[in-house]
PDB file of C-alpha atoms in Angstrom:
ATOM      1  CA  MET A  15      47.082  14.359  60.088  1.00 60.00           C
ATOM      2  CA  ASN A  16      47.924  12.314  57.152  1.00 69.00           C
ATOM      3  CA  PHE A  17      49.437  13.319  53.766  1.00 65.00           C
ATOM      4  CA  ARG A  18      45.973  13.438  52.160  1.00 70.00           C
ATOM      5  CA  ASP A  19      44.334  15.591  54.856  1.00 70.00           C
ATOM      6  CA  GLU A  20      47.309  17.905  54.575  1.00 78.00           C
ATOM      7  CA  ILE A  21      47.003  18.370  50.945  1.00 78.00           C
ATOM      8  CA  GLU A  22      43.204  19.034  51.293  1.00 82.00           C
ATOM      9  CA  LYS A  23      43.900  21.427  54.045  1.00 84.00           C
ATOM     10  CA  GLN A  24      46.402  23.389  51.706  1.00 88.00           C
ATOM     11  CA  ALA A  25      43.918  23.309  48.834  1.00 86.00           C
ATOM     12  CA  LEU A  26      41.151  24.780  51.120  1.00 86.00           C
ATOM     13  CA  ALA A  27      43.448  27.571  52.273  1.00 90.00           C
ATOM     14  CA  ALA A  28      44.359  28.371  48.673  1.00 89.00           C
ATOM     15  CA  ARG A  29      40.735  28.427  47.521  1.00 92.00           C
ATOM     16  CA  ARG A  30      39.907  30.957  50.550  1.00 93.00           C
ATOM     17  CA  GLU A  31      42.719  33.104  49.332  1.00 93.00           C
ATOM     18  CA  MET A  32      41.156  33.193  45.930  1.00 94.00           C
ATOM     19  CA  VAL A  33      37.932  34.256  47.527  1.00 94.00           C
ATOM     20  CA  ALA A  34      39.704  37.078  49.382  1.00 94.00           C
ATOM     21  CA  THR A  35      41.537  38.298  46.238  1.00 95.00           C
ATOM     22  CA  GLY A  36      38.545  38.260  44.187  1.00 94.00           C
ATOM     23  CA  GLU A  37      39.566  35.277  41.967  1.00 96.00           C
ATOM     24  CA  LEU A  38      36.410  33.729  42.867  1.00 97.00           C
ATOM     25  CA  LEU A  39      32.961  35.287  43.085  1.00 97.00           C
ATOM     26  CA  ARG A  40      29.662  34.666  44.859  1.00 97.00           C
ATOM     27  CA  ALA A  41      26.670  33.956  42.479  1.00 97.00           C
ATOM     28  CA  ASP A  42      25.357  37.424  42.934  1.00 96.00           C
ATOM     29  CA  GLU A  43      28.414  39.138  42.096  1.00 97.00           C
ATOM     30  CA  PHE A  44      28.981  36.895  39.092  1.00 97.00           C
ATOM     31  CA  ARG A  45      25.528  37.575  37.737  1.00 97.00           C
ATOM     32  CA  LYS A  46      25.986  41.196  38.036  1.00 96.00           C
ATOM     33  CA  ARG A  47      29.107  41.190  36.013  1.00 95.00           C
ATOM     34  CA  LEU A  48      27.533  39.206  33.274  1.00 96.00           C
ATOM     35  CA  VAL A  49      24.015  40.879  33.660  1.00 96.00           C
ATOM     36  CA  LEU A  50      22.335  37.524  34.148  1.00 96.00           C
ATOM     37  CA  SER A  51      19.179  36.375  35.746  1.00 96.00           C
ATOM     38  CA  GLU A  52      19.118  33.524  38.320  1.00 96.00           C
ATOM     39  CA  ARG A  53      17.446  31.415  35.766  1.00 97.00           C
ATOM     40  CA  ARG A  54      19.848  32.168  32.997  1.00 97.00           C
ATOM     41  CA  LEU A  55      22.729  31.416  35.210  1.00 97.00           C
ATOM     42  CA  ALA A  56      21.266  28.069  36.276  1.00 96.00           C
ATOM     43  CA  GLN A  57      20.870  27.164  32.723  1.00 97.00           C
ATOM     44  CA  MET A  58      24.389  28.014  31.878  1.00 97.00           C
ATOM     45  CA  LEU A  59      25.502  25.810  34.917  1.00 96.00           C
ATOM     46  CA  GLN A  60      23.706  22.915  33.730  1.00 95.00           C
ATOM     47  CA  ARG A  61      24.967  23.068  30.254  1.00 96.00           C
ATOM     48  CA  GLY A  62      28.534  23.425  31.533  1.00 96.00           C
ATOM     49  CA  ASP A  63      29.109  26.973  30.197  1.00 97.00           C
ATOM     50  CA  VAL A  64      30.281  27.878  33.551  1.00 98.00           C
ATOM     51  CA  PHE A  65      31.181  26.041  36.870  1.00 98.00           C
ATOM     52  CA  THR A  66      31.777  26.695  40.508  1.00 97.00           C
ATOM     53  CA  ILE A  67      34.476  25.950  42.867  1.00 96.00           C
ATOM     54  CA  GLU A  68      33.263  25.034  46.390  1.00 95.00           C
ATOM     55  CA  VAL A  69      34.753  26.860  49.374  1.00 96.00           C
ATOM     56  CA  ASP A  70      33.405  26.048  52.798  1.00 94.00           C
ATOM     57  CA  ALA A  71      30.311  24.528  51.207  1.00 93.00           C
ATOM     58  CA  ILE A  72      29.535  27.625  49.040  1.00 95.00           C
ATOM     59  CA  GLY A  73      29.934  27.527  45.324  1.00 96.00           C
ATOM     60  CA  TYR A  74      31.997  30.406  43.861  1.00 97.00           C
ATOM     61  CA  PHE A  75      32.344  31.136  40.265  1.00 98.00           C
ATOM     62  CA  PRO A  76      35.812  31.753  38.852  1.00 98.00           C
ATOM     63  CA  THR A  77      36.143  35.461  37.748  1.00 97.00           C
ATOM     64  CA  LEU A  78      38.098  34.554  34.624  1.00 96.00           C
ATOM     65  CA  LEU A  79      34.706  33.329  33.185  1.00 97.00           C
ATOM     66  CA  ALA A  80      33.382  36.849  33.191  1.00 96.00           C
ATOM     67  CA  THR A  81      36.672  38.599  32.001  1.00 93.00           C
ATOM     68  CA  PRO A  82      35.950  41.688  30.050  1.00 91.00           C
ATOM     69  CA  GLY A  83      37.315  41.585  26.436  1.00 91.00           C
ATOM     70  CA  LEU A  84      37.323  37.777  26.018  1.00 94.00           C
ATOM     71  CA  ASP A  85      35.252  35.989  23.590  1.00 96.00           C
ATOM     72  CA  LEU A  86      32.937  34.465  26.184  1.00 96.00           C
ATOM     73  CA  ARG A  87      31.045  32.529  23.563  1.00 97.00           C
ATOM     74  CA  ARG A  88      34.165  30.712  22.580  1.00 97.00           C
ATOM     75  CA  LEU A  89      35.235  30.398  26.233  1.00 97.00           C
ATOM     76  CA  TYR A  90      31.946  28.758  27.321  1.00 98.00           C
ATOM     77  CA  SER A  91      32.183  26.177  24.393  1.00 97.00           C
ATOM     78  CA  ILE A  92      35.631  25.156  25.744  1.00 97.00           C
ATOM     79  CA  CYS A  93      34.154  24.905  29.374  1.00 97.00           C
ATOM     80  CA  ARG A  94      31.470  22.516  28.034  1.00 97.00           C
ATOM     81  CA  LEU A  95      34.247  20.237  26.535  1.00 96.00           C
ATOM     82  CA  LEU A  96      36.036  20.241  29.798  1.00 96.00           C
ATOM     83  CA  VAL A  97      32.933  19.110  31.836  1.00 95.00           C
ATOM     84  CA  PRO A  98      34.420  15.498  32.576  1.00 93.00           C
ATOM     85  CA  ALA A  99      37.181  17.050  34.441  1.00 93.00           C
ATOM     86  CA  PRO A 100      36.670  18.189  38.151  1.00 93.00           C
ATOM     87  CA  PRO A 101      35.932  21.913  38.493  1.00 95.00           C
ATOM     88  CA  SER A 102      39.305  22.764  40.035  1.00 94.00           C
ATOM     89  CA  CYS A 103      41.165  21.001  37.304  1.00 94.00           C
ATOM     90  CA  ARG A 104      39.036  22.823  34.632  1.00 96.00           C
ATOM     91  CA  LEU A 105      39.982  26.208  36.301  1.00 96.00           C
ATOM     92  CA  GLY A 106      43.753  25.051  36.308  1.00 95.00           C
ATOM     93  CA  TYR A 107      43.632  24.052  32.762  1.00 96.00           C
ATOM     94  CA  LEU A 108      42.154  27.429  31.576  1.00 96.00           C
ATOM     95  CA  SER A 109      44.491  29.395  33.686  1.00 93.00           C
ATOM     96  CA  ALA A 110      47.759  27.725  32.759  1.00 94.00           C
ATOM     97  CA  LYS A 111      49.997  27.934  29.747  1.00 95.00           C
ATOM     98  CA  GLN A 112      49.920  24.752  27.680  1.00 94.00           C
ATOM     99  CA  GLY A 113      52.736  23.270  25.844  1.00 93.00           C
ATOM    100  CA  ASN A 114      50.293  21.882  23.062  1.00 93.00           C
ATOM    101  CA  LEU A 115      49.037  25.331  22.437  1.00 94.00           C
ATOM    102  CA  GLY A 116      52.456  26.702  21.788  1.00 93.00           C
ATOM    103  CA  GLY A 117      52.992  27.914  25.239  1.00 93.00           C
ATOM    104  CA  ASN A 118      49.855  30.004  25.184  1.00 94.00           C
ATOM    105  CA  SER A 119      46.964  29.575  27.776  1.00 95.00           C
ATOM    106  CA  PRO A 120      43.581  28.608  26.715  1.00 96.00           C
ATOM    107  CA  LEU A 121      42.371  32.131  27.404  1.00 95.00           C
ATOM    108  CA  GLU A 122      45.159  33.444  25.152  1.00 94.00           C
ATOM    109  CA  SER A 123      44.052  31.187  22.369  1.00 96.00           C
ATOM    110  CA  LEU A 124      40.492  32.248  22.200  1.00 96.00           C
ATOM    111  CA  GLY A 125      41.090  35.344  19.932  1.00 93.00           C
ATOM    112  CA  ASP A 126      42.663  33.532  16.897  1.00 93.00           C
ATOM    113  CA  LYS A 127      40.539  31.319  14.738  1.00 94.00           C
ATOM    114  CA  ARG A 128      43.258  28.727  14.122  1.00 95.00           C
ATOM    115  CA  GLN A 129      44.397  28.658  17.744  1.00 96.00           C
ATOM    116  CA  TYR A 130      40.770  28.234  18.920  1.00 97.00           C
ATOM    117  CA  ARG A 131      40.301  25.231  16.655  1.00 96.00           C
ATOM    118  CA  LEU A 132      43.384  23.758  18.130  1.00 97.00           C
ATOM    119  CA  LEU A 133      42.257  24.573  21.672  1.00 97.00           C
ATOM    120  CA  ARG A 134      39.013  22.619  21.043  1.00 97.00           C
ATOM    121  CA  ALA A 135      40.931  19.537  20.053  1.00 96.00           C
ATOM    122  CA  MET A 136      43.231  19.771  22.954  1.00 96.00           C
ATOM    123  CA  ALA A 137      40.516  20.455  25.545  1.00 96.00           C
ATOM    124  CA  ARG A 138      38.584  17.466  24.183  1.00 94.00           C
ATOM    125  CA  ALA A 139      41.647  15.342  24.666  1.00 92.00           C
ATOM    126  CA  TYR A 140      42.170  16.762  28.172  1.00 94.00           C
ATOM    127  CA  ALA A 141      38.624  16.097  29.152  1.00 93.00           C
ATOM    128  CA  ALA A 142      38.954  12.469  27.897  1.00 90.00           C
ATOM    129  CA  GLU A 143      41.759  11.846  30.320  1.00 91.00           C
ATOM    130  CA  TRP A 144      39.412  11.927  33.113  1.00 93.00           C
ATOM    131  CA  SER A 145      37.435   9.010  32.361  1.00 93.00           C
ATOM    132  CA  ARG A 146      38.051   5.545  30.895  1.00 93.00           C
ATOM    133  CA  THR A 147      35.739   3.110  29.207  1.00 95.00           C
ATOM    134  CA  VAL A 148      36.529  -0.530  30.158  1.00 96.00           C
ATOM    135  CA  VAL A 149      35.347  -3.539  28.182  1.00 96.00           C
ATOM    136  CA  THR A 150      35.731  -6.951  29.609  1.00 97.00           C
ATOM    137  CA  VAL A 151      34.783 -10.245  27.780  1.00 97.00           C
ATOM    138  CA  TYR A 152      34.291 -13.587  29.345  1.00 97.00           C
ATOM    139  CA  THR A 153      33.741 -16.872  27.524  1.00 96.00           C
ATOM    140  CA  GLY A 154      30.523 -18.304  29.021  1.00 96.00           C
ATOM    141  CA  ARG A 155      27.247 -16.910  30.615  1.00 95.00           C
ATOM    142  CA  TYR A 156      27.342 -14.693  33.689  1.00 96.00           C
ATOM    143  CA  THR A 157      25.039 -12.149  35.328  1.00 93.00           C
ATOM    144  CA  GLU A 158      27.801 -10.596  37.403  1.00 94.00           C
ATOM    145  CA  GLU A 159      31.412 -10.180  36.445  1.00 94.00           C
ATOM    146  CA  PRO A 160      33.227 -13.245  37.833  1.00 93.00           C
ATOM    147  CA  THR A 161      36.197 -12.791  40.143  1.00 90.00           C
ATOM    148  CA  ASP A 162      37.681 -16.347  39.858  1.00 92.00           C
ATOM    149  CA  ILE A 163      38.459 -16.597  36.119  1.00 93.00           C
ATOM    150  CA  GLU A 164      40.620 -14.541  33.747  1.00 94.00           C
ATOM    151  CA  PRO A 165      38.736 -12.562  31.159  1.00 96.00           C
ATOM    152  CA  THR A 166      39.125 -13.474  27.474  1.00 96.00           C
ATOM    153  CA  LEU A 167      39.828  -9.737  26.844  1.00 95.00           C
ATOM    154  CA  THR A 168      40.193  -6.708  28.857  1.00 96.00           C
ATOM    155  CA  ALA A 169      40.325  -3.382  27.082  1.00 95.00           C
ATOM    156  CA  ALA A 170      40.297   0.167  28.368  1.00 95.00           C
ATOM    157  CA  ASP A 171      40.727   3.454  26.727  1.00 94.00           C
ATOM    158  CA  GLU A 172      40.339   7.130  27.631  1.00 92.00           C
ATOM    159  CA  ALA A 173      37.036   8.628  26.388  1.00 91.00           C
ATOM    160  CA  ASP A 174      34.592  11.391  27.120  1.00 91.00           C
ATOM    161  CA  PRO A 175      31.580   9.727  28.936  1.00 91.00           C
ATOM    162  CA  ARG A 176      29.323  11.954  27.100  1.00 90.00           C
ATOM    163  CA  VAL A 177      30.171  10.211  23.812  1.00 91.00           C
ATOM    164  CA  ASN A 178      27.577   7.547  22.653  1.00 92.00           C
ATOM    165  CA  LEU A 179      28.142   4.371  24.783  1.00 93.00           C
ATOM    166  CA  TRP A 180      28.272   1.987  21.927  1.00 94.00           C
ATOM    167  CA  LYS A 181      30.810   4.310  19.973  1.00 94.00           C
ATOM    168  CA  ARG A 182      33.087   4.174  23.094  1.00 95.00           C
ATOM    169  CA  VAL A 183      32.677   0.346  23.311  1.00 95.00           C
ATOM    170  CA  GLU A 184      33.446  -0.095  19.698  1.00 94.00           C
ATOM    171  CA  GLN A 185      36.524   1.986  19.723  1.00 93.00           C
ATOM    172  CA  THR A 186      38.001   0.664  23.008  1.00 93.00           C
ATOM    173  CA  PRO A 187      39.196  -2.869  21.768  1.00 89.00           C
ATOM    174  CA  THR A 188      40.733  -1.409  18.608  1.00 82.00           C
ATOM    175  CA  SER A 189      42.379   1.640  20.274  1.00 80.00           C
ATOM    176  CA  SER A 190      45.949   2.305  21.393  1.00 76.00           C
ATOM    177  CA  GLY A 191      44.979   1.964  24.899  1.00 81.00           C
ATOM    178  CA  TYR A 192      45.237  -0.891  27.317  1.00 90.00           C
ATOM    179  CA  ILE A 193      44.554  -4.216  25.607  1.00 92.00           C
ATOM    180  CA  ARG A 194      45.321  -7.494  27.107  1.00 93.00           C
ATOM    181  CA  PRO A 195      45.898 -10.197  25.987  1.00 93.00           C
ATOM    182  CA  CYS A 196      46.461  -9.166  22.332  1.00 89.00           C
ATOM    183  CA  GLY A 197      45.261 -12.519  21.015  1.00 87.00           C
ATOM    184  CA  PRO A 198      44.707 -14.955  19.437  1.00 92.00           C
ATOM    185  CA  TYR A 199      41.321 -15.276  20.944  1.00 96.00           C
ATOM    186  CA  PRO A 200      39.344 -18.549  21.193  1.00 95.00           C
ATOM    187  CA  LYS A 201      36.099 -19.459  19.417  1.00 95.00           C
ATOM    188  CA  ALA A 202      33.035 -20.106  21.818  1.00 95.00           C
ATOM    189  CA  SER A 203      29.412 -20.711  21.733  1.00 96.00           C
ATOM    190  CA  GLU A 204      28.681 -18.204  24.541  1.00 97.00           C
ATOM    191  CA  ALA A 205      30.217 -15.034  25.920  1.00 97.00           C
ATOM    192  CA  THR A 206      29.348 -12.116  28.310  1.00 97.00           C
ATOM    193  CA  VAL A 207      30.581  -8.677  27.973  1.00 97.00           C
ATOM    194  CA  PHE A 208      30.765  -6.223  30.750  1.00 97.00           C
ATOM    195  CA  VAL A 209      31.085  -2.491  30.186  1.00 96.00           C
ATOM    196  CA  SER A 210      32.088   0.040  32.760  1.00 96.00           C
ATOM    197  CA  ARG A 211      33.226   3.683  33.069  1.00 94.00           C
ATOM    198  CA  GLN A 212      36.295   4.255  35.407  1.00 92.00           C
ATOM    199  CA  PRO A 213      36.498   8.024  36.633  1.00 89.00           C
ATOM    200  CA  ALA A 214      40.017   9.283  37.330  1.00 82.00           C
ATOM    201  CA  GLY A 215      41.213   8.879  40.924  1.00 74.00           C
ATOM    202  CA  GLN A 216      40.003   6.399  43.470  1.00 70.00           C
ATOM    203  CA  ALA A 217      36.261   6.491  42.576  1.00 79.00           C
ATOM    204  CA  PRO A 218      34.829   3.017  41.890  1.00 88.00           C
ATOM    205  CA  PRO A 219      33.910   1.860  38.368  1.00 90.00           C
ATOM    206  CA  ILE A 220      30.461   2.719  37.125  1.00 92.00           C
ATOM    207  CA  PRO A 221      28.651  -0.150  35.375  1.00 94.00           C
ATOM    208  CA  GLU A 222      27.114   0.743  32.071  1.00 95.00           C
ATOM    209  CA  ALA A 223      26.093  -2.164  30.246  1.00 95.00           C
ATOM    210  CA  ARG A 224      26.164  -6.026  30.066  1.00 96.00           C
ATOM    211  CA  ILE A 225      25.865  -8.151  26.900  1.00 97.00           C
ATOM    212  CA  ALA A 226      24.941 -11.892  26.738  1.00 97.00           C
ATOM    213  CA  VAL A 227      25.949 -13.363  23.358  1.00 97.00           C
ATOM    214  CA  SER A 228      25.194 -16.867  22.127  1.00 97.00           C
ATOM    215  CA  ILE A 229      26.448 -18.204  18.834  1.00 97.00           C
ATOM    216  CA  VAL A 230      24.849 -20.936  16.694  1.00 96.00           C
ATOM    217  CA  ASP A 231      25.784 -21.923  13.187  1.00 95.00           C
ATOM    218  CA  GLY A 232      27.631 -18.712  12.557  1.00 95.00           C
ATOM    219  CA  VAL A 233      24.764 -16.470  13.819  1.00 97.00           C
ATOM    220  CA  ALA A 234      25.019 -14.509  16.821  1.00 97.00           C
ATOM    221  CA  ASN A 235      22.078 -13.485  19.263  1.00 97.00           C
ATOM    222  CA  ALA A 236      22.505 -10.906  21.938  1.00 97.00           C
ATOM    223  CA  ASN A 237      20.612  -9.561  24.850  1.00 95.00           C
ATOM    224  CA  VAL A 238      21.728  -6.094  26.123  1.00 95.00           C
ATOM    225  CA  VAL A 239      21.264  -4.986  29.630  1.00 93.00           C
ATOM    226  CA  CYS A 240      21.842  -1.158  29.879  1.00 88.00           C
ATOM    227  CA  HIS A 241      21.277   1.062  32.902  1.00 74.00           C
ATOM    228  CA  GLU A 242      19.607   3.713  30.730  1.00 65.00           C
ATOM    229  CA  VAL A 243      16.999   1.503  28.944  1.00 71.00           C
ATOM    230  CA  SER A 244      15.142  -1.750  29.542  1.00 76.00           C
ATOM    231  CA  THR A 245      16.760  -4.979  28.545  1.00 87.00           C
ATOM    232  CA  TYR A 246      16.528  -5.554  24.740  1.00 92.00           C
ATOM    233  CA  LYS A 247      17.419  -8.125  22.158  1.00 94.00           C
ATOM    234  CA  LEU A 248      19.239  -7.477  19.029  1.00 95.00           C
ATOM    235  CA  ASP A 249      18.370  -8.861  15.791  1.00 96.00           C
ATOM    236  CA  PRO A 250      20.409 -12.162  14.754  1.00 96.00           C
ATOM    237  CA  ILE A 251      23.810 -11.196  13.458  1.00 96.00           C
ATOM    238  CA  ARG A 252      25.697 -13.228  10.995  1.00 96.00           C
ATOM    239  CA  VAL A 253      29.323 -13.438  12.254  1.00 95.00           C
ATOM    240  CA  GLY A 254      30.712 -16.558  10.252  1.00 94.00           C
ATOM    241  CA  ASP A 255      33.755 -18.256  11.785  1.00 94.00           C
ATOM    242  CA  ALA A 256      34.925 -15.243  13.783  1.00 95.00           C
ATOM    243  CA  ASP A 257      36.622 -15.650  17.234  1.00 96.00           C
ATOM    244  CA  ILE A 258      34.761 -14.534  20.300  1.00 95.00           C
ATOM    245  CA  VAL A 259      36.124 -11.005  20.215  1.00 95.00           C
ATOM    246  CA  GLY A 260      35.311 -10.693  16.647  1.00 95.00           C
ATOM    247  CA  VAL A 261      31.758 -11.709  17.389  1.00 96.00           C
ATOM    248  CA  VAL A 262      31.667  -9.230  20.165  1.00 96.00           C
ATOM    249  CA  LEU A 263      32.738  -6.380  17.781  1.00 95.00           C
ATOM    250  CA  HIS A 264      30.005  -7.490  15.282  1.00 96.00           C
ATOM    251  CA  VAL A 265      27.380  -7.192  18.235  1.00 96.00           C
ATOM    252  CA  VAL A 266      28.643  -3.755  19.452  1.00 96.00           C
ATOM    253  CA  VAL A 267      28.512  -2.523  15.843  1.00 95.00           C
ATOM    254  CA  ALA A 268      24.880  -3.587  15.663  1.00 95.00           C
ATOM    255  CA  ALA A 269      23.911  -1.947  19.019  1.00 93.00           C
ATOM    256  CA  ARG A 270      25.719   1.247  17.986  1.00 92.00           C
ATOM    257  CA  LYS A 271      23.599   1.391  14.655  1.00 91.00           C
ATOM    258  CA  LEU A 272      20.599   0.839  16.635  1.00 87.00           C
ATOM    259  CA  SER A 273      21.177   3.736  19.026  1.00 82.00           C
ATOM    260  CA  LEU A 274      21.710   6.224  16.241  1.00 72.00           C
TER     261      LEU A 274
END
């Protein structure tokens, strides 16, 4: 048995113990505690108000999500913010004391208005750690990301994947995250931008968009290929004498405005 298998074995044993001690509840028990119909519980699951922990192929609900005396409306709003994190990590976050909450746990921070506002900000930041938006810019025209040349720019930043795609893309090259090289950047007549989302861990990147840009006489034309919508063309964008990264930022701003 390798190290990873041993860790998974220990985690499963811990989850089974949580079932045995009542820290995890079957769906019918959880519904009974909250007086919920099956339909209502399904809606809450879909929204991210609550979540399940899988044990032996059965989804169990954390008992703390039905704790008497807690402000459950506030608790479920925090759960929605935490959705990008894996369920086991959401449970760990809610259960543990957090230094950025003054040593309180999230559950202990629900009752105070000021602490709750801080908790929302910290939970949002925690959730963003589980996904990075990666923007790669190449000089030239490509339909697939090349592997034999260096990109003109690679930028990556932690971001909640539920945030508008173009807002994330716009922020990534100007954030305090990973940016290489830092410039100066060349001027070019063509560029291709690849956007992907990188989940935490060993999961492969998820392609989100590709932008083909051409520049003629200080005017950029861009075709956008996005998995959520059909290919579309942006209106011509005046970019003046900007370098290729500056041109791309102009194009991304135009795409974001169009998506609003």
